[in-house]
Tab-separated table of C-alpha atoms in Angstrom:
chain	number	residue	atom	x	y	z
A	16	MET	CA	-44.501	-64.807	0.291
A	17	ASN	CA	-42.039	-63.414	2.857
A	18	GLY	CA	-39.607	-62.543	0.062
A	19	GLN	CA	-42.259	-60.539	-1.771
A	20	GLN	CA	-43.324	-58.833	1.454
A	21	LEU	CA	-39.729	-57.917	2.235
A	22	ASP	CA	-39.226	-56.412	-1.237
A	23	CYS	CA	-42.414	-54.366	-0.865
A	24	ALA	CA	-41.426	-53.249	2.633
A	25	LEU	CA	-37.954	-52.138	1.505
A	26	ASP	CA	-39.446	-50.376	-1.506
A	27	LEU	CA	-41.812	-48.523	0.815
A	28	MET	CA	-39.034	-47.529	3.204
A	29	ARG	CA	-37.024	-46.040	0.340
A	30	ARG	CA	-39.899	-43.674	-0.418
A	31	LEU	CA	-40.473	-42.431	3.120
A	32	PRO	CA	-38.645	-39.426	4.631
A	33	PRO	CA	-35.342	-40.408	6.253
A	34	GLN	CA	-35.927	-38.128	9.267
A	35	ASN	CA	-38.920	-40.311	10.249
A	36	ILE	CA	-37.323	-43.638	9.417
A	37	GLU	CA	-37.289	-44.926	13.000
A	38	LYS	CA	-41.014	-44.394	13.502
A	39	ASN	CA	-41.848	-45.747	10.038
A	40	LEU	CA	-39.679	-48.809	10.608
A	41	SER	CA	-41.305	-49.487	13.983
A	42	ASP	CA	-44.785	-49.161	12.467
A	43	LEU	CA	-43.835	-51.478	9.625
A	44	ILE	CA	-42.492	-54.103	12.036
A	45	ASP	CA	-45.743	-53.906	13.981
A	46	LEU	CA	-47.634	-54.664	10.780
A	47	VAL	CA	-45.359	-57.568	9.751
A	48	PRO	CA	-43.556	-58.938	12.849
A	49	ASP	CA	-42.068	-61.829	10.850
A	50	LEU	CA	-39.871	-59.382	8.923
A	51	CYS	CA	-38.368	-57.801	12.038
A	52	GLU	CA	-34.848	-59.230	11.730
A	53	ASP	CA	-34.677	-58.800	7.945
A	54	LEU	CA	-35.826	-55.176	8.112
A	55	LEU	CA	-33.450	-54.249	10.924
A	56	ALA	CA	-30.572	-55.797	8.995
A	57	SER	CA	-31.507	-54.241	5.638
A	58	VAL	CA	-32.681	-50.716	6.490
A	59	ASP	CA	-30.034	-48.100	7.314
A	60	GLN	CA	-31.125	-45.764	10.078
A	61	PRO	CA	-29.889	-42.238	10.855
A	62	LEU	CA	-26.793	-42.254	13.021
A	63	LYS	CA	-27.085	-41.413	16.715
A	64	ILE	CA	-24.483	-39.593	18.794
A	65	SER	CA	-23.022	-40.618	22.138
A	66	LYS	CA	-20.147	-39.344	24.288
A	67	CYS	CA	-17.228	-41.453	25.408
A	68	LYS	CA	-17.123	-41.371	29.205
A	69	LYS	CA	-13.360	-41.939	29.316
A	70	THR	CA	-12.157	-39.436	26.718
A	71	GLY	CA	-15.144	-37.064	26.540
A	72	LYS	CA	-15.235	-37.274	22.717
A	73	ASP	CA	-18.402	-37.804	20.685
A	74	TYR	CA	-18.820	-40.921	18.575
A	75	LEU	CA	-21.531	-42.438	16.379
A	76	LEU	CA	-23.720	-45.425	17.184
A	77	CYS	CA	-24.579	-48.115	14.665
A	78	ASP	CA	-24.849	-51.882	14.320
A	79	TYR	CA	-21.125	-52.133	13.599
A	80	ASN	CA	-20.078	-51.125	17.133
A	81	ARG	CA	-23.021	-52.656	18.982
A	82	ASP	CA	-22.963	-55.758	21.136
A	83	GLY	CA	-26.348	-56.399	22.699
A	84	ASP	CA	-27.485	-53.089	24.173
A	85	SER	CA	-23.949	-51.706	24.529
A	86	TYR	CA	-21.885	-49.674	22.059
A	87	ARG	CA	-18.101	-49.595	21.753
A	88	SER	CA	-16.305	-46.255	21.655
A	89	PRO	CA	-13.637	-45.957	18.929
A	90	TRP	CA	-11.601	-43.662	21.201
A	91	SER	CA	-11.340	-45.814	24.338
A	92	ASN	CA	-12.262	-49.238	22.896
A	93	GLU	CA	-14.676	-49.689	25.819
A	94	TYR	CA	-18.388	-50.512	25.814
A	95	ASP	CA	-21.095	-48.333	27.287
A	96	PRO	CA	-22.858	-49.724	29.300
A	97	PRO	CA	-19.877	-51.935	30.249
A	98	ILE	CA	-20.032	-55.637	29.384
A	99	GLU	CA	-17.574	-58.399	30.191
A	100	ASP	CA	-17.393	-60.394	26.983
A	101	GLY	CA	-17.866	-57.654	24.384
A	102	SER	CA	-16.359	-58.178	20.941
A	103	ILE	CA	-13.217	-56.100	20.392
A	104	PRO	CA	-10.732	-56.084	17.481
A	105	SER	CA	-7.258	-57.601	17.714
A	106	ASP	CA	-4.273	-55.443	18.657
A	107	LYS	CA	-3.200	-55.162	15.020
A	108	THR	CA	-6.680	-54.203	13.850
A	109	ARG	CA	-7.149	-51.844	16.796
A	110	LYS	CA	-3.986	-49.963	15.819
A	111	PHE	CA	-5.319	-49.748	12.281
A	112	GLU	CA	-8.658	-48.480	13.650
A	113	LYS	CA	-7.074	-45.666	15.679
A	114	GLU	CA	-5.069	-44.445	12.671
A	115	ALA	CA	-8.192	-44.491	10.499
A	116	ASN	CA	-10.183	-42.494	13.077
A	117	PHE	CA	-7.461	-39.843	13.116
A	118	ALA	CA	-7.303	-39.700	9.296
A	119	PHE	CA	-11.051	-39.508	8.723
A	120	ASP	CA	-11.433	-36.960	11.511
A	121	MET	CA	-9.216	-34.659	9.441
A	122	TYR	CA	-11.121	-35.576	6.269
A	123	ARG	CA	-14.440	-34.698	7.952
A	124	GLU	CA	-13.129	-31.354	9.151
A	125	GLN	CA	-11.848	-30.443	5.679
A	126	TYR	CA	-14.975	-31.463	3.754
A	127	PHE	CA	-17.813	-30.862	6.224
A	128	GLU	CA	-16.331	-28.170	8.489
A	129	GLY	CA	-17.889	-29.801	11.511
A	130	GLY	CA	-19.913	-32.865	12.362
A	131	ILE	CA	-18.772	-36.197	13.815
A	132	SER	CA	-16.961	-39.181	12.303
A	133	SER	CA	-16.259	-42.682	13.608
A	134	CYS	CA	-14.425	-45.682	12.168
A	135	TYR	CA	-14.833	-49.277	13.271
A	136	PHE	CA	-12.831	-52.324	12.157
A	137	TRP	CA	-13.217	-56.016	12.769
A	138	ASP	CA	-11.162	-59.035	11.775
A	139	GLN	CA	-11.703	-61.619	9.071
A	140	ASP	CA	-9.595	-64.349	7.522
A	141	ASN	CA	-7.263	-62.889	4.840
A	142	GLY	CA	-8.590	-59.388	5.382
A	143	GLY	CA	-11.226	-57.561	7.357
A	144	PHE	CA	-14.145	-55.158	7.371
A	145	ALA	CA	-14.331	-51.451	8.079
A	146	ALA	CA	-17.215	-49.056	8.684
A	147	ILE	CA	-16.687	-45.322	8.186
A	148	LEU	CA	-19.496	-43.133	9.534
A	149	ILE	CA	-19.947	-39.375	9.092
A	150	LYS	CA	-22.758	-37.218	10.425
A	151	LYS	CA	-23.327	-33.479	9.954
A	152	THR	CA	-26.397	-31.760	11.376
A	153	GLY	CA	-27.883	-28.343	10.613
A	154	ASP	CA	-26.881	-25.050	12.189
A	155	GLY	CA	-29.353	-25.431	15.054
A	156	SER	CA	-31.655	-22.633	13.897
A	157	LYS	CA	-35.333	-23.104	14.715
A	158	LYS	CA	-36.304	-22.203	11.161
A	159	PHE	CA	-33.882	-24.568	9.459
A	160	ARG	CA	-33.035	-28.159	10.314
A	161	GLY	CA	-31.266	-30.899	8.419
A	162	ALA	CA	-28.756	-33.730	8.567
A	163	TRP	CA	-26.276	-35.612	6.412
A	164	ASP	CA	-25.597	-39.247	7.357
A	165	SER	CA	-23.100	-41.274	5.347
A	166	ILE	CA	-22.320	-44.935	6.040
A	167	HIS	CA	-19.439	-46.594	4.195
A	168	VAL	CA	-18.811	-50.307	4.664
A	169	VAL	CA	-15.591	-51.673	3.152
A	170	GLU	CA	-14.609	-55.306	2.728
A	171	VAL	CA	-10.870	-55.882	2.355
A	172	GLN	CA	-9.502	-59.111	0.873
A	173	GLU	CA	-5.743	-59.439	0.776
A	174	LYS	CA	-4.205	-61.455	-2.056
A	175	GLY	CA	-0.846	-62.041	-3.639
A	176	ALA	CA	0.947	-62.698	-0.331
A	177	GLY	CA	-0.352	-59.407	1.030
A	178	ARG	CA	1.096	-57.265	-1.736
A	179	ASN	CA	-2.298	-56.444	-3.233
A	180	ALA	CA	-5.808	-56.127	-1.855
A	181	HIS	CA	-9.313	-56.131	-3.259
A	182	TYR	CA	-11.674	-53.498	-1.826
A	183	LYS	CA	-15.453	-53.614	-2.038
A	184	LEU	CA	-17.245	-50.468	-0.900
A	185	ILE	CA	-20.966	-50.073	-0.172
A	186	SER	CA	-21.978	-46.480	0.573
A	187	THR	CA	-25.305	-45.099	1.747
A	188	VAL	CA	-26.075	-41.417	2.215
A	189	MET	CA	-29.218	-40.113	3.906
A	190	LEU	CA	-29.999	-36.426	3.515
A	191	TRP	CA	-32.962	-34.389	4.731
A	192	LEU	CA	-33.732	-30.694	5.038
A	193	HIS	CA	-36.609	-28.876	6.696
A	194	ASN	CA	-37.204	-25.180	6.180
A	195	SER	CA	-40.016	-23.153	7.717
A	196	ARG	CA	-40.042	-19.419	7.123
A	197	PRO	CA	-42.917	-16.950	6.686
A	198	GLU	CA	-41.466	-15.516	3.492
A	199	SER	CA	-40.867	-18.885	1.809
A	200	GLY	CA	-43.286	-21.272	3.535
A	201	THR	CA	-42.564	-24.799	4.709
A	202	MET	CA	-40.418	-27.209	2.728
A	203	ASP	CA	-39.335	-30.783	3.439
A	204	LEU	CA	-36.701	-32.337	1.218
A	205	GLY	CA	-35.084	-35.697	1.889
A	206	GLY	CA	-33.947	-38.981	0.456
A	207	SER	CA	-31.275	-41.647	0.490
A	208	LEU	CA	-28.886	-42.989	-2.092
A	209	SER	CA	-26.759	-46.163	-2.140
A	210	ARG	CA	-23.831	-46.977	-4.405
A	211	GLN	CA	-21.196	-49.703	-4.697
A	212	ALA	CA	-17.629	-49.721	-5.962
A	213	GLU	CA	-14.761	-52.198	-6.190
A	214	LYS	CA	-11.083	-51.866	-6.974
A	215	ASP	CA	-7.706	-53.585	-6.606
A	216	ALA	CA	-4.776	-51.625	-5.194
A	217	PRO	CA	-1.198	-52.375	-4.127
A	218	VAL	CA	-0.361	-52.632	-0.425
A	219	THR	CA	3.089	-51.868	1.017
A	220	ASP	CA	2.172	-51.614	4.715
A	221	MET	CA	-0.887	-51.206	6.948
A	222	SER	CA	-1.121	-47.470	6.221
A	223	SER	CA	-1.679	-48.304	2.544
A	224	HIS	CA	-5.097	-49.694	3.454
A	225	ILE	CA	-6.099	-46.362	4.993
A	226	VAL	CA	-4.936	-44.494	1.887
A	227	ASN	CA	-6.779	-46.832	-0.481
A	228	ILE	CA	-9.986	-46.809	1.562
A	229	GLY	CA	-9.788	-43.034	1.974
A	230	GLN	CA	-9.494	-42.496	-1.763
A	231	MET	CA	-12.481	-44.726	-2.436
A	232	VAL	CA	-14.637	-43.005	0.207
A	233	GLU	CA	-13.652	-39.534	-1.001
A	234	LYS	CA	-14.432	-40.360	-4.623
A	235	MET	CA	-17.718	-42.031	-3.709
A	236	GLU	CA	-18.898	-39.145	-1.522
A	237	ASN	CA	-18.091	-36.605	-4.235
A	238	SER	CA	-20.039	-38.684	-6.743
A	239	ILE	CA	-23.040	-39.080	-4.429
A	240	ARG	CA	-22.964	-35.402	-3.496
A	241	SER	CA	-23.026	-34.453	-7.163
A	242	THR	CA	-25.870	-36.892	-7.852
A	243	LEU	CA	-27.901	-35.569	-4.923
A	244	ASP	CA	-27.393	-32.020	-6.104
A	245	THR	CA	-28.570	-32.935	-9.607
A	246	ILE	CA	-31.496	-35.183	-8.660
A	247	TYR	CA	-32.906	-33.658	-5.503
A	248	PHE	CA	-31.928	-30.015	-5.587
A	249	GLY	CA	-31.751	-29.609	-9.354
A	250	ARG	CA	-35.117	-31.159	-10.134
A	251	THR	CA	-36.770	-29.484	-7.169
A	252	ARG	CA	-35.431	-26.141	-8.353
A	253	ASP	CA	-36.757	-26.774	-11.861
A	254	ILE	CA	-40.201	-27.683	-10.515
A	255	MET	CA	-40.301	-24.613	-8.273
A	256	ASN	CA	-39.278	-22.385	-11.168
A	257	GLU	CA	-42.117	-23.805	-13.265
A	258	THR	CA	-44.785	-23.518	-10.558
A	259	ARG	CA	-43.690	-20.184	-9.077
A	260	SER	CA	-42.949	-16.953	-10.885
A	261	LEU	CA	-41.710	-13.562	-9.760
A	262	VAL	CA	-43.629	-11.920	-12.652
A	263	ASP	CA	-47.339	-11.209	-12.166
A	264	LEU	CA	-50.044	-12.110	-14.689
A	265	LYS	CA	-49.973	-8.756	-16.470
A	266	GLY	CA	-46.222	-8.991	-16.844
A	267	LYS	CA	-46.552	-12.469	-18.368
A	268	GLU	CA	-49.146	-11.154	-20.838
A	269	LYS	CA	-46.785	-8.374	-21.942
A	270	ILE	CA	-43.948	-10.855	-22.373
A	271	GLY	CA	-46.225	-13.127	-24.415
A	272	GLN	CA	-47.328	-10.251	-26.641
A	273	SER	CA	-43.710	-9.227	-27.189
A	274	LYS	CA	-42.755	-12.758	-28.188
A	275	GLN	CA	-45.745	-12.973	-30.527
A	276	THR	CA	-44.810	-9.683	-32.142
A	277	ALA	CA	-41.248	-10.850	-32.597
A	278	GLY	CA	-42.468	-14.089	-34.161
A	279	ASN	CA	-44.791	-12.325	-36.628
A	280	GLY	CA	-42.131	-9.855	-37.744
A	281	THR	CA	-40.960	-6.381	-36.845
A	282	SER	CA	-43.065	-3.739	-35.201
A	283	GLY	CA	-44.423	-0.642	-36.922
A	284	GLU	CA	-41.590	1.513	-35.632
A	285	GLU	CA	-38.977	-0.882	-37.075
A	286	GLN	CA	-40.797	-0.921	-40.430
A	287	GLU	CA	-40.868	2.888	-40.444
A	288	VAL	CA	-37.135	3.027	-39.732
A	289	SER	CA	-36.505	0.537	-42.539
A	290	THR	CA	-38.523	2.708	-44.956
A	291	ILE	CA	-36.560	5.812	-43.972
A	292	ASN	CA	-33.265	3.970	-44.442
A	293	LEU	CA	-34.338	2.800	-47.903
A	294	ALA	CA	-35.334	6.317	-48.967
A	295	HIS	CA	-32.038	7.699	-47.670
A	296	LEU	CA	-30.129	5.006	-49.576
A	297	VAL	CA	-31.932	5.843	-52.838
A	298	CYS	CA	-31.159	9.547	-52.459
A	299	CYS	CA	-27.477	8.884	-51.769
A	300	THR	CA	-27.255	6.520	-54.718
A	301	SER	CA	-28.830	9.076	-57.079
A	302	TYR	CA	-26.354	11.705	-55.946
A	303	ILE	CA	-23.395	9.368	-56.462
A	304	VAL	CA	-24.602	8.301	-59.934
A	305	HIS	CA	-24.627	11.921	-61.104
A	306	HIS	CA	-21.246	12.943	-59.637
A	307	VAL	CA	-18.881	9.985	-60.037
A	308	CYS	CA	-17.376	8.117	-62.930
A	309	SER	CA	-19.147	5.412	-64.886
A	310	VAL	CA	-17.040	2.556	-63.430
A	311	CYS	CA	-17.956	3.525	-59.860
A	312	THR	CA	-21.554	3.973	-60.915
A	313	MET	CA	-21.629	0.460	-62.396
A	314	TYR	CA	-20.128	-1.001	-59.146
A	315	ILE	CA	-22.679	0.817	-57.002
A	316	VAL	CA	-25.629	-0.267	-59.124
A	317	LEU	CA	-24.576	-3.915	-59.578
A	318	VAL	CA	-22.958	-4.727	-56.173
A	319	PHE	CA	-23.400	-2.169	-53.413
A	320	LEU	CA	-27.059	-1.291	-53.903
A	321	PRO	CA	-28.341	-4.929	-54.112
A	322	CYS	CA	-26.464	-5.798	-50.908
A	323	CYS	CA	-27.984	-2.866	-49.073
A	324	LEU	CA	-31.455	-3.804	-50.280
A	325	ILE	CA	-30.959	-7.376	-49.069
A	326	CYS	CA	-29.866	-6.157	-45.614
A	327	ILE	CA	-32.818	-3.798	-45.315
A	328	ASP	CA	-35.239	-6.516	-46.384
A	329	SER	CA	-33.750	-8.996	-43.904
A	330	ARG	CA	-33.968	-6.446	-41.109
A	331	ALA	CA	-37.586	-5.724	-41.962
A	332	ARG	CA	-38.457	-9.444	-41.780
A	333	GLY	CA	-36.672	-9.839	-38.418
A	334	VAL	CA	-33.949	-12.168	-39.672
A	335	PHE	CA	-31.292	-10.317	-37.661
């Protein structure tokens, strides 16, 4: 029964707005307290921001840098609030973590032109895990709010005496937008998307891991961004175009009448022009027949005149 309840709860959370996920998750836990641990472990929540007291730099909070009620800063490697026995990566992994934070900080600035990024690494036998977090909020205007939260978790398994590595990436992106303007009304648009990817890549040194992970994250984010644009924005735009129109009712009636006229054939003016063209063609042909040689007359009567009649008839029926 708990398995079915958990599936229903997760299915419900996927359909609720991501900007209210904390409140919805708390309400859901109150309804089914037995699913508390499973829901907290399964549901991705929007990233929160904190400031490192030692370096003054912002960093992101998540389960991957949390130990109890304290969170570890990727810049100083210290917990806030301080704890004595907090889990920290080894010296080798810590060096890898600092290089990754520098690399993804540049990546974030190039792609998002702002926002905050944080990378966290922890050890494992024959490899390790990494979490790459990126958050970009709206411009701070009162009439427009929004946020982009991307969480990338990478599992690295070294093989072949460390010359190759297998990477497994799980990415989740949460996006929401809120717009409230008198001229356009109020609009709420949001959703989340999760994708997975795996690949094998050669490894020459520790920096190769950063390159391989960076390529996977970049490719995944571009794919998710394209999917979000097609699914959320594209379909919403199509629906709005179908339900709203810049043309009033009278304008639509005129457009419908014009299409109906075009479907039934040409208008009276076009038929009159076609009649005039036919009469002019007959007069010209009669003149040519009386003033040119018999060979030219035969060509005009057998070839030129039938072609002209076909064109006039096609024009009158609206073929072209």
